[in-house]
PDB file of C-alpha atoms in Angstrom:
ATOM      1  CA  MET A   1      -4.062 -75.409 -35.554  1.00  0.00           C
ATOM      2  CA  SER A   2      -6.237 -72.710 -34.034  1.00  0.00           C
ATOM      3  CA  LYS A   3      -5.406 -71.287 -30.615  1.00  0.00           C
ATOM      4  CA  GLN A   4      -7.493 -69.107 -28.356  1.00  0.00           C
ATOM      5  CA  LEU A   5      -6.033 -67.266 -25.367  1.00  0.00           C
ATOM      6  CA  ILE A   6      -8.463 -66.735 -22.504  1.00  0.00           C
ATOM      7  CA  TYR A   7      -7.604 -64.385 -19.643  1.00  0.00           C
ATOM      8  CA  LEU A   8      -9.059 -65.878 -16.506  1.00  0.00           C
ATOM      9  CA  THR A   9      -8.611 -62.717 -14.446  1.00  0.00           C
ATOM     10  CA  LEU A  10     -10.825 -60.479 -16.613  1.00  0.00           C
ATOM     11  CA  PRO A  11     -14.095 -61.383 -14.839  1.00  0.00           C
ATOM     12  CA  ALA A  12     -12.473 -60.636 -11.459  1.00  0.00           C
ATOM     13  CA  ILE A  13     -11.159 -57.316 -12.759  1.00  0.00           C
ATOM     14  CA  ALA A  14     -14.599 -56.337 -14.081  1.00  0.00           C
ATOM     15  CA  GLU A  15     -16.191 -57.227 -10.743  1.00  0.00           C
ATOM     16  CA  ALA A  16     -13.539 -55.308  -8.784  1.00  0.00           C
ATOM     17  CA  ILE A  17     -14.009 -52.224 -10.964  1.00  0.00           C
ATOM     18  CA  GLU A  18     -17.783 -52.251 -10.483  1.00  0.00           C
ATOM     19  CA  SER A  19     -17.451 -52.789  -6.746  1.00  0.00           C
ATOM     20  CA  THR A  20     -14.853 -50.046  -6.376  1.00  0.00           C
ATOM     21  CA  LEU A  21     -16.722 -47.523  -8.515  1.00  0.00           C
ATOM     22  CA  SER A  22     -19.916 -48.062  -6.536  1.00  0.00           C
ATOM     23  CA  ALA A  23     -18.026 -47.131  -3.356  1.00  0.00           C
ATOM     24  CA  PHE A  24     -16.776 -43.772  -4.686  1.00  0.00           C
ATOM     25  CA  PRO A  25     -18.777 -40.836  -3.336  1.00  0.00           C
ATOM     26  CA  TYR A  26     -19.132 -38.771  -6.510  1.00  0.00           C
ATOM     27  CA  ARG A  27     -21.282 -39.723  -9.503  1.00  0.00           C
ATOM     28  CA  CYS A  28     -18.638 -38.193 -11.778  1.00  0.00           C
ATOM     29  CA  TYR A  29     -16.413 -41.222 -11.181  1.00  0.00           C
ATOM     30  CA  GLN A  30     -19.057 -43.692 -12.342  1.00  0.00           C
ATOM     31  CA  ASN A  31     -19.996 -41.536 -15.337  1.00  0.00           C
ATOM     32  CA  TYR A  32     -16.386 -41.098 -16.427  1.00  0.00           C
ATOM     33  CA  PHE A  33     -15.802 -44.847 -16.601  1.00  0.00           C
ATOM     34  CA  THR A  34     -18.941 -45.583 -18.625  1.00  0.00           C
ATOM     35  CA  SER A  35     -16.876 -44.571 -21.644  1.00  0.00           C
ATOM     36  CA  PRO A  36     -15.508 -47.746 -23.307  1.00  0.00           C
ATOM     37  CA  GLU A  37     -12.164 -46.014 -23.884  1.00  0.00           C
ATOM     38  CA  GLN A  38     -11.768 -45.007 -20.231  1.00  0.00           C
ATOM     39  CA  ARG A  39     -12.908 -48.451 -19.057  1.00  0.00           C
ATOM     40  CA  ARG A  40     -10.297 -50.033 -21.370  1.00  0.00           C
ATOM     41  CA  LYS A  41      -7.596 -47.774 -19.893  1.00  0.00           C
ATOM     42  CA  LEU A  42      -8.609 -48.829 -16.394  1.00  0.00           C
ATOM     43  CA  PHE A  43      -8.492 -52.521 -17.360  1.00  0.00           C
ATOM     44  CA  LEU A  44      -5.021 -52.016 -18.854  1.00  0.00           C
ATOM     45  CA  TYR A  45      -3.863 -50.122 -15.755  1.00  0.00           C
ATOM     46  CA  ILE A  46      -4.827 -53.110 -13.610  1.00  0.00           C
ATOM     47  CA  LEU A  47      -3.553 -55.787 -16.015  1.00  0.00           C
ATOM     48  CA  LYS A  48      -0.104 -54.173 -16.078  1.00  0.00           C
ATOM     49  CA  ARG A  49       0.132 -54.516 -12.295  1.00  0.00           C
ATOM     50  CA  ILE A  50      -1.125 -58.015 -11.593  1.00  0.00           C
ATOM     51  CA  ARG A  51      -0.021 -61.487 -12.492  1.00  0.00           C
ATOM     52  CA  ALA A  52      -2.454 -62.515 -15.182  1.00  0.00           C
ATOM     53  CA  ARG A  53      -3.941 -65.988 -15.174  1.00  0.00           C
ATOM     54  CA  TYR A  54      -4.820 -67.353 -18.560  1.00  0.00           C
ATOM     55  CA  THR A  55      -5.256 -70.569 -20.483  1.00  0.00           C
ATOM     56  CA  VAL A  56      -4.820 -71.533 -24.115  1.00  0.00           C
ATOM     57  CA  LEU A  57      -7.514 -73.515 -25.887  1.00  0.00           C
ATOM     58  CA  ILE A  58      -6.393 -75.349 -29.002  1.00  0.00           C
ATOM     59  CA  ASP A  59      -8.801 -76.390 -31.773  1.00  0.00           C
ATOM     60  CA  ASP A  60     -11.904 -76.187 -29.612  1.00  0.00           C
ATOM     61  CA  PRO A  61     -14.716 -74.267 -31.321  1.00  0.00           C
ATOM     62  CA  GLN A  62     -16.954 -74.672 -28.250  1.00  0.00           C
ATOM     63  CA  PRO A  63     -14.708 -74.317 -25.211  1.00  0.00           C
ATOM     64  CA  SER A  64     -16.036 -76.075 -22.142  1.00  0.00           C
ATOM     65  CA  LEU A  65     -14.150 -73.743 -19.809  1.00  0.00           C
ATOM     66  CA  ASN A  66     -16.357 -71.286 -17.990  1.00  0.00           C
ATOM     67  CA  CYS A  67     -14.236 -68.267 -17.067  1.00  0.00           C
ATOM     68  CA  GLN A  68     -16.713 -67.251 -14.391  1.00  0.00           C
ATOM     69  CA  THR A  69     -15.918 -70.374 -12.367  1.00  0.00           C
ATOM     70  CA  VAL A  70     -12.226 -69.582 -11.998  1.00  0.00           C
ATOM     71  CA  SER A  71     -11.674 -68.536  -8.432  1.00  0.00           C
ATOM     72  CA  LEU A  72      -9.010 -66.264  -7.058  1.00  0.00           C
ATOM     73  CA  SER A  73      -7.785 -66.284  -3.519  1.00  0.00           C
ATOM     74  CA  PRO A  74      -9.125 -63.497  -1.287  1.00  0.00           C
ATOM     75  CA  GLU A  75      -5.651 -61.935  -1.328  1.00  0.00           C
ATOM     76  CA  GLN A  76      -5.517 -61.922  -5.125  1.00  0.00           C
ATOM     77  CA  TYR A  77      -8.954 -60.347  -5.347  1.00  0.00           C
ATOM     78  CA  LEU A  78      -7.965 -57.733  -2.755  1.00  0.00           C
ATOM     79  CA  TYR A  79      -4.897 -56.806  -4.837  1.00  0.00           C
ATOM     80  CA  ILE A  80      -7.082 -56.391  -7.887  1.00  0.00           C
ATOM     81  CA  LYS A  81      -9.489 -54.164  -5.937  1.00  0.00           C
ATOM     82  CA  GLU A  82      -6.588 -52.069  -4.632  1.00  0.00           C
ATOM     83  CA  PHE A  83      -5.252 -51.591  -8.150  1.00  0.00           C
ATOM     84  CA  ALA A  84      -8.758 -50.710  -9.354  1.00  0.00           C
ATOM     85  CA  GLN A  85      -8.950 -47.963  -6.739  1.00  0.00           C
ATOM     86  CA  GLN A  86      -5.461 -46.704  -7.606  1.00  0.00           C
ATOM     87  CA  GLY A  87      -6.292 -46.772 -11.319  1.00  0.00           C
ATOM     88  CA  ILE A  88      -9.505 -44.838 -10.840  1.00  0.00           C
ATOM     89  CA  CYS A  89      -7.678 -42.164  -8.837  1.00  0.00           C
ATOM     90  CA  HIS A  90      -4.859 -42.076 -11.400  1.00  0.00           C
ATOM     91  CA  LEU A  91      -7.057 -41.842 -14.495  1.00  0.00           C
ATOM     92  CA  ILE A  92      -9.890 -39.633 -13.306  1.00  0.00           C
ATOM     93  CA  PRO A  93      -9.709 -36.027 -14.538  1.00  0.00           C
ATOM     94  CA  GLU A  94      -8.905 -33.368 -11.977  1.00  0.00           C
ATOM     95  CA  ASN A  95     -12.286 -31.639 -12.419  1.00  0.00           C
ATOM     96  CA  CYS A  96     -14.030 -34.761 -11.093  1.00  0.00           C
ATOM     97  CA  THR A  97     -12.110 -34.630  -7.832  1.00  0.00           C
ATOM     98  CA  ARG A  98     -13.476 -31.190  -6.945  1.00  0.00           C
ATOM     99  CA  LYS A  99     -16.964 -30.942  -5.598  1.00  0.00           C
TER     100      LYS A  99
END
C-alpha cells in the first residue's frame, strides 16, 4: 500500500516568503534567498513554528487534491507571514543588513 504525504501549507509558505521578500528594502535580501539551500532553511524555519496542515493519499497515482485550493484563515496566513519576516531577519547574513 503506497502512501503519499502532502503538506497543504507549503503553497501558503511560498507565497508568504515571496510577498515578504518583495517588501524588504534591500536587493541583498532577495538575492540571498534565491539560493535553494537558503530558501530551504527559510521554509524549515517557518515549518518548525507553525501547525502544519497535511493529508495522506493512499494508493492514488493521480491525486485529485489540488494543494493550491486549500485555504487558510487570514489569521493563519498572517502568522506565516510574520514567521517569514522573522526567519528572513534571523537567517540573513550581517553584511546584508548594512547599507
